[in-house]
Tab-separated table of C-alpha atoms and ligand atoms in Angstrom:
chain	number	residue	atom	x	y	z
A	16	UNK	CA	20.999	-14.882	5.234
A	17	UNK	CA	20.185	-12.814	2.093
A	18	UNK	CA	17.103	-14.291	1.248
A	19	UNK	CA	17.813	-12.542	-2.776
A	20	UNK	CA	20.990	-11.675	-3.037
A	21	UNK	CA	22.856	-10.155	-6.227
A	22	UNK	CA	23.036	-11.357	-9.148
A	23	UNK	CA	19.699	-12.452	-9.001
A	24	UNK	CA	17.282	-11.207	-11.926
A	25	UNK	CA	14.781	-9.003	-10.023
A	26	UNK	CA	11.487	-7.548	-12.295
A	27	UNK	CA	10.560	-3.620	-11.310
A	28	UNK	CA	6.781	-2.485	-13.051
A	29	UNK	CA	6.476	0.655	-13.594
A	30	UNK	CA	10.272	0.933	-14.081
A	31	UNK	CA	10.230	4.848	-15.145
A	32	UNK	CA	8.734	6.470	-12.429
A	33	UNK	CA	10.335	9.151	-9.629
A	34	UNK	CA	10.584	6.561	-7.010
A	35	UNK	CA	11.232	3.140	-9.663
A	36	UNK	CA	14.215	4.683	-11.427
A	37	UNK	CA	16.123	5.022	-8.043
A	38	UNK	CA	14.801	1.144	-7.520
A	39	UNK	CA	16.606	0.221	-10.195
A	40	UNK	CA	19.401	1.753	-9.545
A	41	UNK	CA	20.195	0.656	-6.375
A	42	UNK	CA	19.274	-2.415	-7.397
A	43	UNK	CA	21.808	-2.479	-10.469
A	44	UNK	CA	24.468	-0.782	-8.258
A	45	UNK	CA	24.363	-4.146	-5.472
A	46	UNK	CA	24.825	-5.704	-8.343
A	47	UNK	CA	21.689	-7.111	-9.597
A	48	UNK	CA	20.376	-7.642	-13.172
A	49	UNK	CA	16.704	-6.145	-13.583
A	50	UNK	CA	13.833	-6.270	-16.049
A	51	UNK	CA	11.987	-3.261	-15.873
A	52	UNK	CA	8.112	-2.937	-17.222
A	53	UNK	CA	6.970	0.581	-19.073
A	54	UNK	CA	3.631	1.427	-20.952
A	55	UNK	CA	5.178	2.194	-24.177
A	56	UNK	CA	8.762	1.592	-25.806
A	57	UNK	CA	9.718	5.094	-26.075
A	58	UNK	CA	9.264	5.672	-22.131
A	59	UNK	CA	12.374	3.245	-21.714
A	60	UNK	CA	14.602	4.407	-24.224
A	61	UNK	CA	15.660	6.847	-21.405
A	62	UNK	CA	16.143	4.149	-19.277
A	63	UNK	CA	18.328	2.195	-21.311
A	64	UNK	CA	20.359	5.536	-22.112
A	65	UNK	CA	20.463	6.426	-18.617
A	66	UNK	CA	21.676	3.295	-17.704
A	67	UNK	CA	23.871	2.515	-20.087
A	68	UNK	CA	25.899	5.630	-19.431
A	69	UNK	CA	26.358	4.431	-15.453
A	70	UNK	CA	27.492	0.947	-17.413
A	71	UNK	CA	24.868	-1.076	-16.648
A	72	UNK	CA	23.656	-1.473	-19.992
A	73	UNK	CA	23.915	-5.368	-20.172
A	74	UNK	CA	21.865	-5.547	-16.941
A	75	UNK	CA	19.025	-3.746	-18.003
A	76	UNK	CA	16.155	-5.396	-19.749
A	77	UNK	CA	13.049	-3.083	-20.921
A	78	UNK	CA	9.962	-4.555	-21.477
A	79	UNK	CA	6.634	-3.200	-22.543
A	80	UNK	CA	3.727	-3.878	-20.886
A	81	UNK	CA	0.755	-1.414	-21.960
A	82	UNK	CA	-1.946	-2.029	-19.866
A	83	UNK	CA	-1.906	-3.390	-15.987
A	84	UNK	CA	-5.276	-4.174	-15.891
A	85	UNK	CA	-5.767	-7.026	-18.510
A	86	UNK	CA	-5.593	-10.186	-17.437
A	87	UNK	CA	-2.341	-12.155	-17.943
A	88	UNK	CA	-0.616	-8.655	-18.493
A	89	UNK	CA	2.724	-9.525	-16.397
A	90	UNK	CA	2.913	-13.563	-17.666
A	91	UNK	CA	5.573	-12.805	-19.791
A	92	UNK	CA	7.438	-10.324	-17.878
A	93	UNK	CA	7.476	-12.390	-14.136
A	94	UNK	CA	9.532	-15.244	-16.124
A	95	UNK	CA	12.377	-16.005	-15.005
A	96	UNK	CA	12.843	-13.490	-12.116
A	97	UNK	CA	13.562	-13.954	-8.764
A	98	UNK	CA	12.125	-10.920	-6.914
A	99	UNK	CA	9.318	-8.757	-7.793
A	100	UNK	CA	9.160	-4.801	-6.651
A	101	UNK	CA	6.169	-3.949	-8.086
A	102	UNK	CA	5.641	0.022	-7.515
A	103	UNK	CA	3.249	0.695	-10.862
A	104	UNK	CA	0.149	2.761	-9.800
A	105	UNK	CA	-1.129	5.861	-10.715
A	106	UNK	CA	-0.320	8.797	-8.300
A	107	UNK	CA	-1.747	11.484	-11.317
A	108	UNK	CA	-4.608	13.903	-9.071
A	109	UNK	CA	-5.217	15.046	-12.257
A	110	UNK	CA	-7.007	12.014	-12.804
A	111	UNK	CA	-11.292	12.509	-12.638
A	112	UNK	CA	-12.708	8.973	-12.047
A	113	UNK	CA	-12.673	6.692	-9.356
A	114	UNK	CA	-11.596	4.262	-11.661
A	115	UNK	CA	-9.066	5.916	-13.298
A	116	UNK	CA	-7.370	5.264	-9.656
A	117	UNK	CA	-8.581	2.020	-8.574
A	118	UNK	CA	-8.755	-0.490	-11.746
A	119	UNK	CA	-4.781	0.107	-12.065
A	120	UNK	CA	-4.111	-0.223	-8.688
A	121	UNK	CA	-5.878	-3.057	-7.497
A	122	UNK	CA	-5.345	-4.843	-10.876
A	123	UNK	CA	-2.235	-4.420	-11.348
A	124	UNK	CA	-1.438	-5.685	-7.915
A	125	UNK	CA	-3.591	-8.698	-7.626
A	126	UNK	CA	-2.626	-9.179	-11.579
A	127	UNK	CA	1.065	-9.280	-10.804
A	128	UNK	CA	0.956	-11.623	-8.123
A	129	UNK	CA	-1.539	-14.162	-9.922
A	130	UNK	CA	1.356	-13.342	-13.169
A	131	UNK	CA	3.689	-14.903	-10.234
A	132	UNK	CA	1.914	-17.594	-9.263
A	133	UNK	CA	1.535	-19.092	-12.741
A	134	UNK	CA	4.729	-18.216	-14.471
A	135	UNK	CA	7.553	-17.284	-11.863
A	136	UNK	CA	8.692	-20.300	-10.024
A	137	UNK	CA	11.690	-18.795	-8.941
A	138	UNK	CA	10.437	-16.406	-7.154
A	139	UNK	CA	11.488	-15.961	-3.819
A	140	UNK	CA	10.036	-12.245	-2.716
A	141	UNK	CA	7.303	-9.716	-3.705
A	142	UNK	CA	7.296	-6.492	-2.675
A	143	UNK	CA	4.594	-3.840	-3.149
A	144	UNK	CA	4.579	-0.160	-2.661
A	145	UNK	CA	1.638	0.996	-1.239
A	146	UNK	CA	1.616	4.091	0.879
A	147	UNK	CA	1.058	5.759	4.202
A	148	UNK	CA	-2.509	6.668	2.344
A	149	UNK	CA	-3.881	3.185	2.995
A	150	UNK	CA	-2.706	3.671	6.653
A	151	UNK	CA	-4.070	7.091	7.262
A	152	UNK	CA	-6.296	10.105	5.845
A	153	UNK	CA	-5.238	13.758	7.638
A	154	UNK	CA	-6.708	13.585	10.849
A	155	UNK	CA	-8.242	16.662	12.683
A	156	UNK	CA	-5.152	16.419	15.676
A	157	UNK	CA	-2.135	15.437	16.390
A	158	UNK	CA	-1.680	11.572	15.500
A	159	UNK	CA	0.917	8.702	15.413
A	160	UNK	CA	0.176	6.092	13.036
A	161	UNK	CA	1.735	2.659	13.143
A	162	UNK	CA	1.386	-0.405	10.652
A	163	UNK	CA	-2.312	-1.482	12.349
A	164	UNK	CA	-3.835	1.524	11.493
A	165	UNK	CA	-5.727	1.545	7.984
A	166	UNK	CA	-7.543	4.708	6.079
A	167	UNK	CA	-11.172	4.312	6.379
A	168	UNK	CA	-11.860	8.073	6.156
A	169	UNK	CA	-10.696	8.625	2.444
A	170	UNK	CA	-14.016	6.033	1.391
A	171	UNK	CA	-15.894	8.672	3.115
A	172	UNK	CA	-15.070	11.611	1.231
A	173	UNK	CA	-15.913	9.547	-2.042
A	174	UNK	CA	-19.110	8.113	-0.613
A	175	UNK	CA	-20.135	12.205	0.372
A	176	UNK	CA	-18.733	13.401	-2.604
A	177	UNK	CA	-18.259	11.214	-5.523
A	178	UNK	CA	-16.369	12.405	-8.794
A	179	UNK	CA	-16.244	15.950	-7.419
A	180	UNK	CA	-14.457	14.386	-3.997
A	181	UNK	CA	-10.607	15.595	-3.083
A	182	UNK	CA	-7.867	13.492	-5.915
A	183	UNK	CA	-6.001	12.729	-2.735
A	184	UNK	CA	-8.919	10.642	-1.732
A	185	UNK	CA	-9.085	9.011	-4.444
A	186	UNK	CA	-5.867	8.155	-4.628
A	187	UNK	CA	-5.578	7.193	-1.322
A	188	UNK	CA	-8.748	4.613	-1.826
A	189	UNK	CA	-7.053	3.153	-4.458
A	190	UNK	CA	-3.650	2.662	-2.225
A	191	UNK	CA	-6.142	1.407	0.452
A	192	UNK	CA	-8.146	-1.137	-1.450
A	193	UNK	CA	-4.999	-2.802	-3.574
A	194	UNK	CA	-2.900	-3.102	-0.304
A	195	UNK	CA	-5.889	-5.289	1.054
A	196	UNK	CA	-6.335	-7.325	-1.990
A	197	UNK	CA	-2.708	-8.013	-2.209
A	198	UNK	CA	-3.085	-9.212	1.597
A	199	UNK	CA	-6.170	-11.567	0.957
A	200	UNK	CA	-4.384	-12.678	-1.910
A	201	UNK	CA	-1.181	-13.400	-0.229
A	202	UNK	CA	-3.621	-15.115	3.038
A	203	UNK	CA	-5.236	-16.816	0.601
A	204	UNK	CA	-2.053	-18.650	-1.429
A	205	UNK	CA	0.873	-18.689	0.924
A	206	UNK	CA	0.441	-22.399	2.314
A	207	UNK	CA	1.263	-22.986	-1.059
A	208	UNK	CA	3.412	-20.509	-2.997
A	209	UNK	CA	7.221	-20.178	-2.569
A	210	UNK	CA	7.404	-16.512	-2.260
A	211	UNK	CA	6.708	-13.702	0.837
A	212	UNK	CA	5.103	-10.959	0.361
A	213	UNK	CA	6.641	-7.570	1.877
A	214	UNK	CA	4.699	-4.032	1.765
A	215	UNK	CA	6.251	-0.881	1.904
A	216	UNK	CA	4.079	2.171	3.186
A	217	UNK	CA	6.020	5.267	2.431
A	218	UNK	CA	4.720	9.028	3.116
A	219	UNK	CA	5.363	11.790	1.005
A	220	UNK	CA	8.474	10.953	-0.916
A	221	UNK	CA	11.164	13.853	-1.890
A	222	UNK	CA	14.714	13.959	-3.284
A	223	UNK	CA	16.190	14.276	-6.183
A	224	UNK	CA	14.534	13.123	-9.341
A	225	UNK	CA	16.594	11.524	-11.920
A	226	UNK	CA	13.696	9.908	-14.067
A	227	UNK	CA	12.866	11.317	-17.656
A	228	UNK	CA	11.126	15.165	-16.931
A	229	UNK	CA	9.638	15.843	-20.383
A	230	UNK	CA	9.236	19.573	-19.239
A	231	UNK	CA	9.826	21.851	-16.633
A	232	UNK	CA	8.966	21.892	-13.385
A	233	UNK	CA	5.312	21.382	-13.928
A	234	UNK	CA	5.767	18.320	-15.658
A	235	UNK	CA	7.739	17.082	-12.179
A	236	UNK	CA	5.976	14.066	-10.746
A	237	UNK	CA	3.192	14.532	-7.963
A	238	UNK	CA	5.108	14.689	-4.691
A	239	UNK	CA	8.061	16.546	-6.107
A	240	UNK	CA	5.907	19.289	-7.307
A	241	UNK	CA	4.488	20.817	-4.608
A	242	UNK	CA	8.078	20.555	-3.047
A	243	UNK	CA	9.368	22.839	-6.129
A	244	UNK	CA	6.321	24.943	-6.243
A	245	UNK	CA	6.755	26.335	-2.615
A	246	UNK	CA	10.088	26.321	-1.833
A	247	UNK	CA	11.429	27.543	-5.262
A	248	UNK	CA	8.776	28.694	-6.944
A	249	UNK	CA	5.757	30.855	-6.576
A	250	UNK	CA	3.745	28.381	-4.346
A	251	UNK	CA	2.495	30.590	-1.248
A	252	UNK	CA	4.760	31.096	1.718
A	253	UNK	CA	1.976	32.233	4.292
A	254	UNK	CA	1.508	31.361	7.764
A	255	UNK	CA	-0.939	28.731	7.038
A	256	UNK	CA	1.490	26.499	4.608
A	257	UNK	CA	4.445	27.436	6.619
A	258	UNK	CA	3.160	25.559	9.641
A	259	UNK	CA	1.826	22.974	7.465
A	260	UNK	CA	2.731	20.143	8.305
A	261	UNK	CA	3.184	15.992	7.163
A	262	UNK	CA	5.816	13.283	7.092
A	263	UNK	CA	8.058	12.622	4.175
A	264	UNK	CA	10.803	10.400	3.216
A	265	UNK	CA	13.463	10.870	0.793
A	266	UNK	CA	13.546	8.586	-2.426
A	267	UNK	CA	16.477	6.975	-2.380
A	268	UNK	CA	15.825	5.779	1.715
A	269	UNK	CA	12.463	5.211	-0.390
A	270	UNK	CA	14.285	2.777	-2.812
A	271	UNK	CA	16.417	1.117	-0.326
A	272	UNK	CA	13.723	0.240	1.807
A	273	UNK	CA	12.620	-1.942	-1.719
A	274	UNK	CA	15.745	-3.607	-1.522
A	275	UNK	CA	16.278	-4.669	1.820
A	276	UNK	CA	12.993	-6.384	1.691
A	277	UNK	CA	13.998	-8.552	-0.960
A	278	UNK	CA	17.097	-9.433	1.392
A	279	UNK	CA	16.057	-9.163	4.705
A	280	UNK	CA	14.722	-12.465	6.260
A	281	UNK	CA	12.528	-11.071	8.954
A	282	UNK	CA	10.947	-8.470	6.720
A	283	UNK	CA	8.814	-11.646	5.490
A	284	UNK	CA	5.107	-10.661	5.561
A	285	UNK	CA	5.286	-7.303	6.518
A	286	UNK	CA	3.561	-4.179	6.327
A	287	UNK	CA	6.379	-1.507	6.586
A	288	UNK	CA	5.884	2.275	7.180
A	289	UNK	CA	9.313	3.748	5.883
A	290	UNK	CA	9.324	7.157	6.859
A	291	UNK	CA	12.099	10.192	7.449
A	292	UNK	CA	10.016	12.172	10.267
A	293	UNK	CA	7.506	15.152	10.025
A	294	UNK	CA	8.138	18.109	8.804
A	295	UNK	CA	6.915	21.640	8.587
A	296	UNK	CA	7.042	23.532	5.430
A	297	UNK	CA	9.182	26.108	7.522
A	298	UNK	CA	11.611	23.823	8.428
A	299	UNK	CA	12.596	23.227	4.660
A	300	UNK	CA	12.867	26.888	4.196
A	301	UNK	CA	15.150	26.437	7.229
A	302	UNK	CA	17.177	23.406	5.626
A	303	UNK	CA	17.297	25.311	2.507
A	304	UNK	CA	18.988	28.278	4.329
A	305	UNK	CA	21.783	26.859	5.308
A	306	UNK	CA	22.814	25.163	2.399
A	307	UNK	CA	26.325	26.820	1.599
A	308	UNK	CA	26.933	27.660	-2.286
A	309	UNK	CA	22.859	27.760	-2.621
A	310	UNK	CA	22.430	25.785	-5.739
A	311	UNK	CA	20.329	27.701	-7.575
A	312	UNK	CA	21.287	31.198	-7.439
A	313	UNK	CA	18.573	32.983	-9.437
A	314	UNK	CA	15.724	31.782	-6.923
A	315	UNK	CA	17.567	32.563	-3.594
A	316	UNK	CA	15.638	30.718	-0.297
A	317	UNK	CA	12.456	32.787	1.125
A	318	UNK	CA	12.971	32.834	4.931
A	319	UNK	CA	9.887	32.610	5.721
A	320	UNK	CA	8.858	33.152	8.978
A	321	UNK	CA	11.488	31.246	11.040
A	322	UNK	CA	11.394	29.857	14.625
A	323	UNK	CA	7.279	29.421	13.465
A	324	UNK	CA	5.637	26.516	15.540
A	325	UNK	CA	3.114	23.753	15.271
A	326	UNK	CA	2.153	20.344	16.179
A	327	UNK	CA	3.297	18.066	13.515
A	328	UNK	CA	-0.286	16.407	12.721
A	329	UNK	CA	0.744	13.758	11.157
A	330	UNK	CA	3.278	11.107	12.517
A	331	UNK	CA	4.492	7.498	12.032
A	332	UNK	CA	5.622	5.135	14.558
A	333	UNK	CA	8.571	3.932	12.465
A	334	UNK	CA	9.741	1.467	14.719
A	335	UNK	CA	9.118	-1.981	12.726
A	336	UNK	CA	11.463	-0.327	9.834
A	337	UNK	CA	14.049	0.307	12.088
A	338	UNK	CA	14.284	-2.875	13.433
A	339	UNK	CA	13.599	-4.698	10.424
A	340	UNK	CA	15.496	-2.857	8.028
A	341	UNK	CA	17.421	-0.669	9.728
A	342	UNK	CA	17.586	2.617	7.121
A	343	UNK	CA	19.641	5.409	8.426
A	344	UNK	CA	17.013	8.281	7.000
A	345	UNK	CA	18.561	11.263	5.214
A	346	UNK	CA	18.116	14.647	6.879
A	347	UNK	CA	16.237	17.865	5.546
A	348	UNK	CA	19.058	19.039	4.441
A	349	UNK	CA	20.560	16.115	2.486
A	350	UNK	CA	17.185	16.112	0.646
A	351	UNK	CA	16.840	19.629	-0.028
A	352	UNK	CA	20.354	20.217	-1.240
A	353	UNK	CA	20.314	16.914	-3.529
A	354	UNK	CA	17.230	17.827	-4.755
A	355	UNK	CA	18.148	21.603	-5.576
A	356	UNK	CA	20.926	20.496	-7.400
A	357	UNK	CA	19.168	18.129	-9.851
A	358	UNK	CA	16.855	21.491	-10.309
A	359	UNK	CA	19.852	23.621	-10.762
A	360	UNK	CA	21.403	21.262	-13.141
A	361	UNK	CA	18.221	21.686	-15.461
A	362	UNK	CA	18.214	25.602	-15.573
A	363	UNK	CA	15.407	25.814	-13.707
B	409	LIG	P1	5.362	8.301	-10.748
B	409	LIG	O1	4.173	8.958	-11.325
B	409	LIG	O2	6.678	8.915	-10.964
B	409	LIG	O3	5.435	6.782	-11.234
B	409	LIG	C1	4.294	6.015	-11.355
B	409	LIG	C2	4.587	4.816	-12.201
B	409	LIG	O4	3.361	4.076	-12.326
B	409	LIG	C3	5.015	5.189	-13.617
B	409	LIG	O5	5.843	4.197	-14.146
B	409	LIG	C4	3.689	5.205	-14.352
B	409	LIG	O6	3.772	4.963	-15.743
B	409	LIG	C5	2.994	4.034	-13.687
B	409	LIG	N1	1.553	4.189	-13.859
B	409	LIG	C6	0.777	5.234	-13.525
B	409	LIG	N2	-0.493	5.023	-13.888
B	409	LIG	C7	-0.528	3.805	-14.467
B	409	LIG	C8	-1.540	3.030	-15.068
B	409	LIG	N3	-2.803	3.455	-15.141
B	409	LIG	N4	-1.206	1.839	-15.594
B	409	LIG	C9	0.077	1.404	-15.538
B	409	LIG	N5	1.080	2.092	-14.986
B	409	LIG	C10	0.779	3.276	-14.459
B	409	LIG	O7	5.027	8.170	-9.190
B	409	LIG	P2	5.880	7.688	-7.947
B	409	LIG	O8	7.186	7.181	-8.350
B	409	LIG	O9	5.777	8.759	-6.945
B	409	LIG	O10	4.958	6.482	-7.436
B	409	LIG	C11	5.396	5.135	-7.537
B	409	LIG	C12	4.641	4.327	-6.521
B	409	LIG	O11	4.904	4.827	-5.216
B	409	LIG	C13	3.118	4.356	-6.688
B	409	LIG	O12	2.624	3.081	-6.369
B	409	LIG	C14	2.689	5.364	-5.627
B	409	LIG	O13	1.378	5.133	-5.198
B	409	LIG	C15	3.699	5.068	-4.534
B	409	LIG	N6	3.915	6.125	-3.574
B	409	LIG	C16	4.412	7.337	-3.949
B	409	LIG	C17	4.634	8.324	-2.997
B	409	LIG	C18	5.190	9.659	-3.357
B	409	LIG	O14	5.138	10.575	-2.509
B	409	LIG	N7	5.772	9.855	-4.544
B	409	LIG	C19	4.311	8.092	-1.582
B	409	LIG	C20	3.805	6.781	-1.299
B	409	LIG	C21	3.623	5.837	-2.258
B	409	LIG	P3	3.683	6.178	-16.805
B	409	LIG	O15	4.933	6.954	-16.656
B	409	LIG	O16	3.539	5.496	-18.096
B	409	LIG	O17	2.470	6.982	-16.418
């Protein structure tokens, strides 16, 4: 049983964002009609054009909502919606203040889901994007994470360092701390609410970006540019990065994950780490090199050093997606070549 199946009216916050956009348009592509939140009117007239040229236009709805963290900002938006992917938070590490990260984050979650509560009784699903920085902070070996674990070692940094401690941290707190309040929340209302809450815990997310870019690529959004930086531009290609490593997880796997919990029965109530595998910087230089015509033929692929080795440091246990939702994960090279083209198609 599809627990929200098309044509169902699903509500997406944050609805111009690198990993929202894709959201939406999976969403609108199964067939669904969407309302989709921004902070100002002019960051969805892209939407609405981009949209409207893939002929969804009439299943689009924009609507502005300025600021996340006043209370009663999502009553009018949660009306009449059956689903709720709510993926709004600030992932800027430009940002300075604690605050800056947290109010929006926590907020805007528990604000959303108190917006459901009161005004969306048709509600049958909420899901919120957290990320794998509420489950983990870089550890100092080799690890394997699964859904129990929780960062406790980002709160550190802040409570050593303060304002001047690492954006990621900060970040990550904020991840950390609205995840748990939308749990207590969720604990604390489901005897008597008609909806199930479903979290989605996704690593580093790459792919092709196909939401408004105002500029080039330094105006990408935060996990994409990094991935431009060192593989196509003049990010360092040393030892050290190239046997870097993480986990990552291509959008639009990203995206789908959102989907399927709004469909999937047994994803009810779950935390969900959605995650492509680890990765070494070298191994994208690798991918890259084998992509045959290279996209972008003014910034040819570095080598680096191949055949380079090193623990990947940072794993996930992904089993709970797989059984639960069951994503067949795009490769390095699907990533990397999708997401050179997008670059190539923008002259950079
Ligand atoms: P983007 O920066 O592309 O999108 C973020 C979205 O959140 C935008 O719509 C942005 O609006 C909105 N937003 C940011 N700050 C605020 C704020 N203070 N008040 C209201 N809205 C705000 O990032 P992503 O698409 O990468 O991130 C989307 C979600 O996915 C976030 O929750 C992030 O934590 C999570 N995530 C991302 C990962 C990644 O690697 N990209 C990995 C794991 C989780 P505006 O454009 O107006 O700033």
């Amino acid at each position: 049983m599809t627990i929200v199946p098309p044509p169902a009216k699903v509500l997406v916050t944050g609805a111009n964002g690198y990993i929202a956009i894709w959201v939406v348009r999976l969403l609108l592509e199964q067939g669904y009609s969407v309302r989709g939140t921004v902070r100002s009117a002019g960051k969805g007239e892209y939407l609405t054009e981009y949209f409207g040229k893939l002929g969804f236009g009439d299943k689009l709805e924009i609507v502005v909502v300025e600021d996340i963290t006043k209370e009663g900002a999502f009553d009018q938006a949660v009306q009449g919606v059956d689903a709720i992917e709510h993926t709004a938070s600030p992932f800027i590490t430009s940002l300075v203040n604690l605050s800056d990260f947290v109010d929006p984050a926590v907020r805007g979650t528990v604000g959303v889901l108190q917006s459901a509560i009161k005004h969306a009784p048709n509600v049958k699903r909420i899901v919120i994007t957290s990320s794998c920085g509420a489950v983990m902070a870089p550890p100092p070996q080799p690890t394997i994470f699964s859904e129990t674990d929780w960062n406790t070692s980002s709160q550190m940094d802040i409570d050593k360092n303060g304002v001047n401690a690492d954006p990621l941290s900060k970040y990550r707190v904020s991840k950390t701390l609205a995840e748990k309040a939308a749990w207590e929340f969720y604990e604390k209302h489901k005897g008597s609410i008609g909806w199930e809450l479903v979290v989605i815990n996704p690593p580093f997310v790459f792919g092709p970006p196909i939401q408004e870019i105002t500029g080039g690529p330094e105006s990408l959004n935060t996990s994409l540019k990094p991935f431009y930086d060192i593989l196509v531009g003049d990010g360092p290609k040393t030892e050290k990065l190239l046997s870097t490593s993480n986990s990552w997880v291509d959008v639009r796997d990203t995206a789908l994950s959102h989907i399927l919990a709004i469909q999937k029965e047994a994803a009810a109530g779950e935390r969900i780490i959605v995650c492509g595998g680890a990765y070494l910087w070298q191994e994208w230089f690798d991918a890259a090199n084998t992509i045959q015509p290279y996209p972008l033929p003014n910034h040819p692929p570095a080598k680096g050093m191949p055949g380079i080795t090193a623990p990947y440091v940072i794993q996930y246990n992904t089993a709970k997606a797989d059984k639960l939702l069951g994503i067949r994960y795009k490769t390095k090279a699907e990533t990397i070549r999708d997401t050179l083209e997008i670059f190539a198609a923008k002259g950079w």
